[in-house]
Amino acid sequence: MKYGFGVDLGGTTVKIAFFDETGMMLDKWEIPTVTANKGAQILPDIADAIKNYIADKNIPASQLIGIGIGVPGPVDDAGNVNRCTNLGWGVFNIHKALGTLTGLPVKAGNDANMAALGEAWKGGGTGCENMVFATFGTGVGGGIVVNGKPINGIHGAAGEIGHLTVERDETEMCTCGKYGCVEQYCSATGIVRLAKKRLASDETASMLRFSEPLTCKDVFDAGNAGDPLALEVLEQVYMYMGQFLASVCCVTDPEMVVLGGGVSKAGKPLLEGAKRYFDKYIFHASASIRFALASLGNDAGAYGAFKLILDNQVI
């Protein structure tokens, strides 16, 4: 049996997991992400955590496949990171840098793509070779898996589906600097924004008027309770969500769409609402695409990172 590590590098914490070659997670732990001094200590800290684990468990080097790592920024197939602004990183090769520190093979990918790969391998899309993964949280992100591999693109920025334009007449700016992005309507913050605009536009009675501060969960809870205004807002969200996912799937033609992120905790109403509009907009040949909820939670990135090194191991 061989083993390896999956690392999910975030702006606050680094999640590290130890796997066997079948994909069973045997252990996991976290260390803080130290972003001071332009993130100079991040890779040494990861290397120390892994080397200490290997030493503590007395794992022979011959049994180790290597390290897969997801990073919050663009990274190409060769391991060239093109700035991770929230870490303070510039441009460098993470395969060489982390490999030199650990003495192990390293394979890196974008964190969202790693989460997509993890969900396709062991999560909501288990068994799918072709899958679209969309995450709806504070923002909207995702990843695309084609023939079992995550799509990176030439700049390592493929899968940034949250910044597809769905509303040309939008006057408020998205965080990316554009107008009318999916993220402005389907993220948790976007759903709250829509609800507040609707509350301000008329005096329709709604339980949302008593929620302070108003949250995305409040909107879904009110919708589940039959609140007319909340249901109108959610219908708008489902329309944008189904429309943009249909556009993505017209390009990729996957077997399945998997929805993750905090907003996906809304469960069946979200799934059914988005699918209803998806069916309206999808190209007829792709009408059989299935929808599912993500199931790996915060472990998805580590699973995907390990799968990446497993698929690219040096035999």
Short mmCIF file of C-alpha atoms in Angstrom, two decimals:
data_model
loop_
_atom_site.label_atom_id
_atom_site.label_comp_id
_atom_site.label_asym_id
_atom_site.label_seq_id
_atom_site.Cartn_x
_atom_site.Cartn_y
_atom_site.Cartn_z
CA MET A 1 0.00 0.00 0.00
CA LYS A 2 1.20 3.49 -0.85
CA TYR A 3 0.23 6.78 0.76
CA GLY A 4 0.26 10.49 0.14
CA PHE A 5 -0.89 13.91 1.27
CA GLY A 6 -3.63 16.25 0.09
CA VAL A 7 -3.23 19.90 1.08
CA ASP A 8 -5.91 22.57 0.84
CA LEU A 9 -4.21 25.94 1.29
CA GLY A 10 -6.57 28.69 2.43
CA GLY A 11 -6.07 32.27 3.48
CA THR A 12 -6.60 31.49 7.18
CA THR A 13 -5.78 27.80 7.61
CA VAL A 14 -3.99 25.02 5.78
CA LYS A 15 -5.88 21.72 5.77
CA ILE A 16 -3.61 18.69 5.46
CA ALA A 17 -4.86 15.13 5.02
CA PHE A 18 -3.13 11.75 4.80
CA PHE A 19 -4.56 9.19 2.37
CA ASP A 20 -3.93 5.68 1.22
CA GLU A 21 -3.83 4.96 -2.50
CA THR A 22 -7.49 3.85 -2.55
CA GLY A 23 -8.53 7.36 -1.54
CA MET A 24 -9.36 6.59 2.07
CA MET A 25 -8.61 9.56 4.33
CA LEU A 26 -6.64 8.18 7.26
CA ASP A 27 -5.89 11.39 9.13
CA LYS A 28 -6.29 15.15 8.85
CA TRP A 29 -5.21 18.26 10.69
CA GLU A 30 -4.84 22.01 10.25
CA ILE A 31 -2.11 24.59 10.69
CA PRO A 32 -2.46 28.38 10.50
CA THR A 33 -1.66 30.19 7.27
CA VAL A 34 0.97 32.78 8.12
CA THR A 35 0.64 35.49 5.46
CA ALA A 36 3.13 37.92 7.01
CA ASN A 37 6.23 38.82 4.98
CA LYS A 38 4.45 38.05 1.68
CA GLY A 39 3.64 34.51 2.77
CA ALA A 40 7.29 33.50 2.99
CA GLN A 41 6.63 31.05 5.83
CA ILE A 42 3.65 29.23 4.31
CA LEU A 43 5.49 26.52 2.36
CA PRO A 44 8.14 25.91 5.07
CA ASP A 45 5.31 25.47 7.60
CA ILE A 46 3.53 22.97 5.33
CA ALA A 47 6.77 21.11 4.72
CA ASP A 48 7.55 20.92 8.45
CA ALA A 49 4.04 19.67 9.23
CA ILE A 50 4.32 16.89 6.65
CA LYS A 51 7.89 15.90 7.51
CA ASN A 52 7.04 15.77 11.22
CA TYR A 53 4.03 13.57 10.48
CA ILE A 54 6.15 11.19 8.39
CA ALA A 55 8.73 10.98 11.16
CA ASP A 56 6.14 10.50 13.93
CA LYS A 57 4.40 7.70 12.01
CA ASN A 58 7.70 6.22 10.80
CA ILE A 59 6.49 6.04 7.19
CA PRO A 60 9.10 4.71 4.73
CA ALA A 61 9.88 7.04 1.83
CA SER A 62 9.29 4.15 -0.58
CA GLN A 63 5.61 4.11 0.41
CA LEU A 64 5.00 7.78 -0.30
CA ILE A 65 3.41 8.93 -3.57
CA GLY A 66 3.89 12.64 -2.87
CA ILE A 67 1.92 15.80 -2.09
CA GLY A 68 -1.02 17.29 -3.93
CA ILE A 69 -1.85 20.89 -3.08
CA GLY A 70 -4.65 23.28 -3.96
CA VAL A 71 -3.78 26.98 -3.90
CA PRO A 72 -6.14 30.00 -3.91
CA GLY A 73 -5.06 31.43 -7.23
CA PRO A 74 -4.09 30.59 -10.82
CA VAL A 75 -1.59 27.75 -11.25
CA ASP A 76 -0.72 26.02 -14.50
CA ASP A 77 0.07 22.35 -15.17
CA ALA A 78 3.80 22.94 -14.68
CA GLY A 79 3.21 24.33 -11.19
CA ASN A 80 3.74 27.99 -11.99
CA VAL A 81 1.72 30.10 -9.55
CA ASN A 82 0.65 33.43 -11.04
CA ARG A 83 0.06 35.50 -7.90
CA CYS A 84 -2.11 34.53 -4.94
CA THR A 85 -2.95 37.99 -3.71
CA ASN A 86 -4.52 36.97 -0.41
CA LEU A 87 -1.34 35.05 0.47
CA GLY A 88 1.05 37.75 -0.67
CA TRP A 89 2.62 35.45 -3.26
CA GLY A 90 4.04 36.57 -6.58
CA VAL A 91 5.07 34.33 -9.48
CA PHE A 92 7.05 31.15 -8.75
CA ASN A 93 7.03 27.38 -9.29
CA ILE A 94 5.39 25.65 -6.34
CA HIS A 95 6.32 22.15 -7.55
CA LYS A 96 10.00 22.99 -7.22
CA ALA A 97 9.64 25.07 -4.05
CA LEU A 98 7.64 22.59 -1.97
CA GLY A 99 9.40 19.61 -3.53
CA THR A 100 12.78 20.97 -2.47
CA LEU A 101 11.52 21.54 1.08
CA THR A 102 10.03 18.06 1.49
CA GLY A 103 11.99 15.83 -0.87
CA LEU A 104 8.69 14.54 -2.25
CA PRO A 105 6.98 14.86 -5.64
CA VAL A 106 4.47 17.75 -5.70
CA LYS A 107 1.53 18.49 -7.98
CA ALA A 108 -0.50 21.68 -7.58
CA GLY A 109 -3.81 23.00 -8.85
CA ASN A 110 -6.25 25.81 -8.18
CA ASP A 111 -8.17 25.20 -4.94
CA ALA A 112 -11.61 25.36 -6.56
CA ASN A 113 -10.52 22.90 -9.25
CA MET A 114 -9.21 20.58 -6.53
CA ALA A 115 -12.56 20.72 -4.73
CA ALA A 116 -14.27 19.87 -8.02
CA LEU A 117 -11.94 16.92 -8.57
CA GLY A 118 -12.55 15.74 -5.01
CA GLU A 119 -16.33 15.84 -5.40
CA ALA A 120 -16.11 14.01 -8.73
CA TRP A 121 -13.92 11.32 -7.18
CA LYS A 122 -15.40 10.70 -3.75
CA GLY A 123 -18.27 13.18 -3.27
CA GLY A 124 -21.55 14.24 -4.81
CA GLY A 125 -20.36 13.36 -8.30
CA THR A 126 -18.72 10.02 -7.44
CA GLY A 127 -17.99 8.07 -10.59
CA CYS A 128 -18.40 11.05 -12.95
CA GLU A 129 -15.65 11.60 -15.47
CA ASN A 130 -17.28 14.85 -16.63
CA MET A 131 -18.72 17.22 -14.04
CA VAL A 132 -19.36 20.89 -13.33
CA PHE A 133 -18.90 21.92 -9.69
CA ALA A 134 -20.38 25.24 -8.60
CA THR A 135 -19.85 26.68 -5.13
CA PHE A 136 -22.19 29.31 -3.75
CA GLY A 137 -20.80 30.97 -0.64
CA THR A 138 -19.62 34.50 0.05
CA GLY A 139 -18.77 34.47 -3.64
CA VAL A 140 -19.43 32.04 -6.49
CA GLY A 141 -16.68 29.76 -7.73
CA GLY A 142 -16.29 26.35 -9.19
CA GLY A 143 -14.34 23.91 -11.24
CA ILE A 144 -14.81 21.77 -14.31
CA VAL A 145 -13.72 18.15 -14.62
CA VAL A 146 -13.42 16.69 -18.13
CA ASN A 147 -12.44 13.07 -18.74
CA GLY A 148 -11.49 12.78 -15.07
CA LYS A 149 -9.15 15.75 -15.08
CA PRO A 150 -9.64 19.32 -13.86
CA ILE A 151 -9.52 21.97 -16.58
CA ASN A 152 -6.90 24.61 -15.79
CA GLY A 153 -6.76 26.69 -18.97
CA ILE A 154 -3.65 28.35 -20.39
CA HIS A 155 -3.45 30.85 -17.51
CA GLY A 156 -4.57 28.47 -14.78
CA ALA A 157 -7.82 30.46 -14.43
CA ALA A 158 -10.38 28.10 -15.99
CA GLY A 159 -13.55 27.48 -14.02
CA GLU A 160 -14.10 31.07 -12.81
CA ILE A 161 -17.77 30.61 -13.49
CA GLY A 162 -18.87 33.08 -10.83
CA HIS A 163 -17.91 35.96 -13.08
CA LEU A 164 -19.98 35.07 -16.11
CA THR A 165 -22.23 38.00 -16.97
CA VAL A 166 -25.95 37.27 -16.57
CA GLU A 167 -27.39 40.78 -16.24
CA ARG A 168 -26.20 43.44 -18.69
CA ASP A 169 -28.25 46.24 -17.12
CA GLU A 170 -26.72 45.94 -13.63
CA THR A 171 -25.56 49.30 -12.22
CA GLU A 172 -23.80 48.03 -9.07
CA MET A 173 -20.22 46.85 -9.49
CA CYS A 174 -19.13 43.31 -8.70
CA THR A 175 -16.03 42.79 -6.54
CA CYS A 176 -14.16 41.80 -9.71
CA GLY A 177 -14.80 45.24 -11.25
CA LYS A 178 -17.38 44.10 -13.79
CA TYR A 179 -21.17 44.45 -13.71
CA GLY A 180 -23.88 41.79 -13.68
CA CYS A 181 -21.79 38.77 -12.65
CA VAL A 182 -23.43 35.58 -11.37
CA GLU A 183 -21.80 36.28 -8.01
CA GLN A 184 -23.95 39.39 -7.58
CA TYR A 185 -27.14 37.29 -7.58
CA CYS A 186 -26.37 33.71 -6.54
CA SER A 187 -23.81 34.09 -3.75
CA ALA A 188 -24.94 34.39 -0.13
CA THR A 189 -24.12 38.10 -0.22
CA GLY A 190 -25.85 38.44 -3.59
CA ILE A 191 -29.04 36.81 -2.32
CA VAL A 192 -29.10 39.20 0.65
CA ARG A 193 -28.51 42.11 -1.75
CA LEU A 194 -31.48 41.08 -3.88
CA ALA A 195 -33.68 40.69 -0.82
CA LYS A 196 -32.75 44.12 0.53
CA LYS A 197 -33.45 45.73 -2.84
CA ARG A 198 -36.84 44.02 -2.97
CA LEU A 199 -37.68 45.11 0.59
CA ALA A 200 -36.76 48.71 -0.25
CA SER A 201 -38.75 48.80 -3.48
CA ASP A 202 -42.22 48.45 -1.91
CA GLU A 203 -44.02 47.83 1.36
CA THR A 204 -45.06 44.21 0.81
CA ALA A 205 -45.47 42.44 4.16
CA SER A 206 -42.63 40.03 4.84
CA MET A 207 -41.04 38.31 7.83
CA LEU A 208 -37.71 39.40 6.36
CA ARG A 209 -38.43 42.93 7.59
CA PHE A 210 -37.87 41.67 11.13
CA SER A 211 -34.50 40.03 10.40
CA GLU A 212 -31.58 42.18 11.47
CA PRO A 213 -29.01 41.64 10.23
CA LEU A 214 -30.58 39.91 7.26
CA THR A 215 -28.82 36.69 6.21
CA CYS A 216 -29.04 34.33 3.28
CA LYS A 217 -30.41 31.66 5.63
CA ASP A 218 -33.20 34.05 6.65
CA VAL A 219 -34.27 34.33 3.01
CA PHE A 220 -34.43 30.55 2.55
CA ASP A 221 -36.16 30.03 5.91
CA ALA A 222 -38.76 32.63 4.98
CA GLY A 223 -39.24 30.99 1.60
CA ASN A 224 -39.75 27.59 3.25
CA ALA A 225 -42.35 29.24 5.48
CA GLY A 226 -44.22 30.51 2.41
CA ASP A 227 -43.26 34.18 2.69
CA PRO A 228 -44.34 35.69 -0.68
CA LEU A 229 -41.55 38.27 -0.91
CA ALA A 230 -38.84 35.72 -0.04
CA LEU A 231 -40.25 33.34 -2.64
CA GLU A 232 -40.08 36.07 -5.29
CA VAL A 233 -36.44 36.75 -4.44
CA LEU A 234 -35.57 33.05 -4.50
CA GLU A 235 -37.30 32.58 -7.84
CA GLN A 236 -35.05 35.32 -9.23
CA VAL A 237 -32.00 33.55 -7.77
CA TYR A 238 -33.03 30.22 -9.28
CA MET A 239 -33.54 31.85 -12.66
CA TYR A 240 -30.02 33.31 -12.71
CA MET A 241 -28.54 30.10 -11.35
CA GLY A 242 -30.24 27.83 -13.85
CA GLN A 243 -29.48 30.16 -16.72
CA PHE A 244 -25.76 30.42 -16.06
CA LEU A 245 -25.32 26.71 -15.29
CA ALA A 246 -27.05 25.87 -18.56
CA SER A 247 -24.62 28.15 -20.38
CA VAL A 248 -21.64 26.42 -18.76
CA CYS A 249 -23.05 23.00 -19.59
CA CYS A 250 -23.66 23.94 -23.22
CA VAL A 251 -19.88 24.25 -23.45
CA THR A 252 -18.83 21.28 -21.31
CA ASP A 253 -21.72 18.77 -21.66
CA PRO A 254 -21.08 17.05 -18.30
CA GLU A 255 -22.79 14.05 -16.74
CA MET A 256 -23.62 15.98 -13.60
CA VAL A 257 -23.75 19.40 -11.96
CA VAL A 258 -22.79 19.39 -8.28
CA LEU A 259 -23.73 22.35 -6.09
CA GLY A 260 -21.63 23.19 -3.02
CA GLY A 261 -20.81 26.06 -0.68
CA GLY A 262 -22.81 27.48 2.21
CA VAL A 263 -25.84 28.36 0.08
CA SER A 264 -26.19 24.69 -0.93
CA LYS A 265 -27.21 23.92 2.67
CA ALA A 266 -30.64 25.10 1.55
CA GLY A 267 -30.85 21.63 0.06
CA LYS A 268 -33.77 20.35 -2.00
CA PRO A 269 -35.50 23.71 -2.67
CA LEU A 270 -32.27 25.12 -4.14
CA LEU A 271 -31.60 22.00 -6.16
CA GLU A 272 -35.11 21.82 -7.59
CA GLY A 273 -35.37 25.57 -8.19
CA ALA A 274 -32.10 25.80 -10.12
CA LYS A 275 -32.86 22.63 -12.09
CA ARG A 276 -36.25 23.97 -13.14
CA TYR A 277 -34.67 26.93 -14.93
CA PHE A 278 -31.69 24.87 -16.08
CA ASP A 279 -34.11 22.61 -17.96
CA LYS A 280 -35.58 25.69 -19.64
CA TYR A 281 -32.25 26.97 -20.93
CA ILE A 282 -30.14 23.87 -21.58
CA PHE A 283 -29.43 22.64 -25.11
CA HIS A 284 -31.71 19.67 -25.83
CA ALA A 285 -28.89 17.16 -26.35
CA SER A 286 -27.70 17.77 -22.78
CA ALA A 287 -31.14 17.57 -21.18
CA SER A 288 -30.27 14.43 -19.17
CA ILE A 289 -27.63 16.18 -17.02
CA ARG A 290 -28.24 15.37 -13.35
CA PHE A 291 -28.00 17.72 -10.36
CA ALA A 292 -26.66 16.76 -6.93
CA LEU A 293 -25.43 18.40 -3.75
CA ALA A 294 -21.78 18.30 -2.72
CA SER A 295 -21.06 15.86 0.10
CA LEU A 296 -17.41 16.29 1.15
CA GLY A 297 -17.75 19.71 2.78
CA ASN A 298 -14.43 21.26 3.77
CA ASP A 299 -12.56 18.07 2.88
CA ALA A 300 -13.25 18.31 -0.86
CA GLY A 301 -10.08 20.27 -1.63
CA ALA A 302 -7.83 17.80 0.19
CA TYR A 303 -9.43 14.84 -1.58
CA GLY A 304 -8.98 16.52 -4.95
CA ALA A 305 -5.39 17.51 -4.24
CA PHE A 306 -4.49 13.95 -3.33
CA LYS A 307 -6.25 12.63 -6.44
CA LEU A 308 -4.15 15.02 -8.50
CA ILE A 309 -0.84 13.66 -7.18
CA LEU A 310 -2.21 10.08 -7.35
CA ASP A 311 -2.99 10.52 -11.05
CA ASN A 312 0.37 12.18 -11.72
CA GLN A 313 2.63 10.01 -9.56
CA VAL A 314 6.02 8.98 -10.79
CA ILE A 315 5.92 5.20 -11.16
#
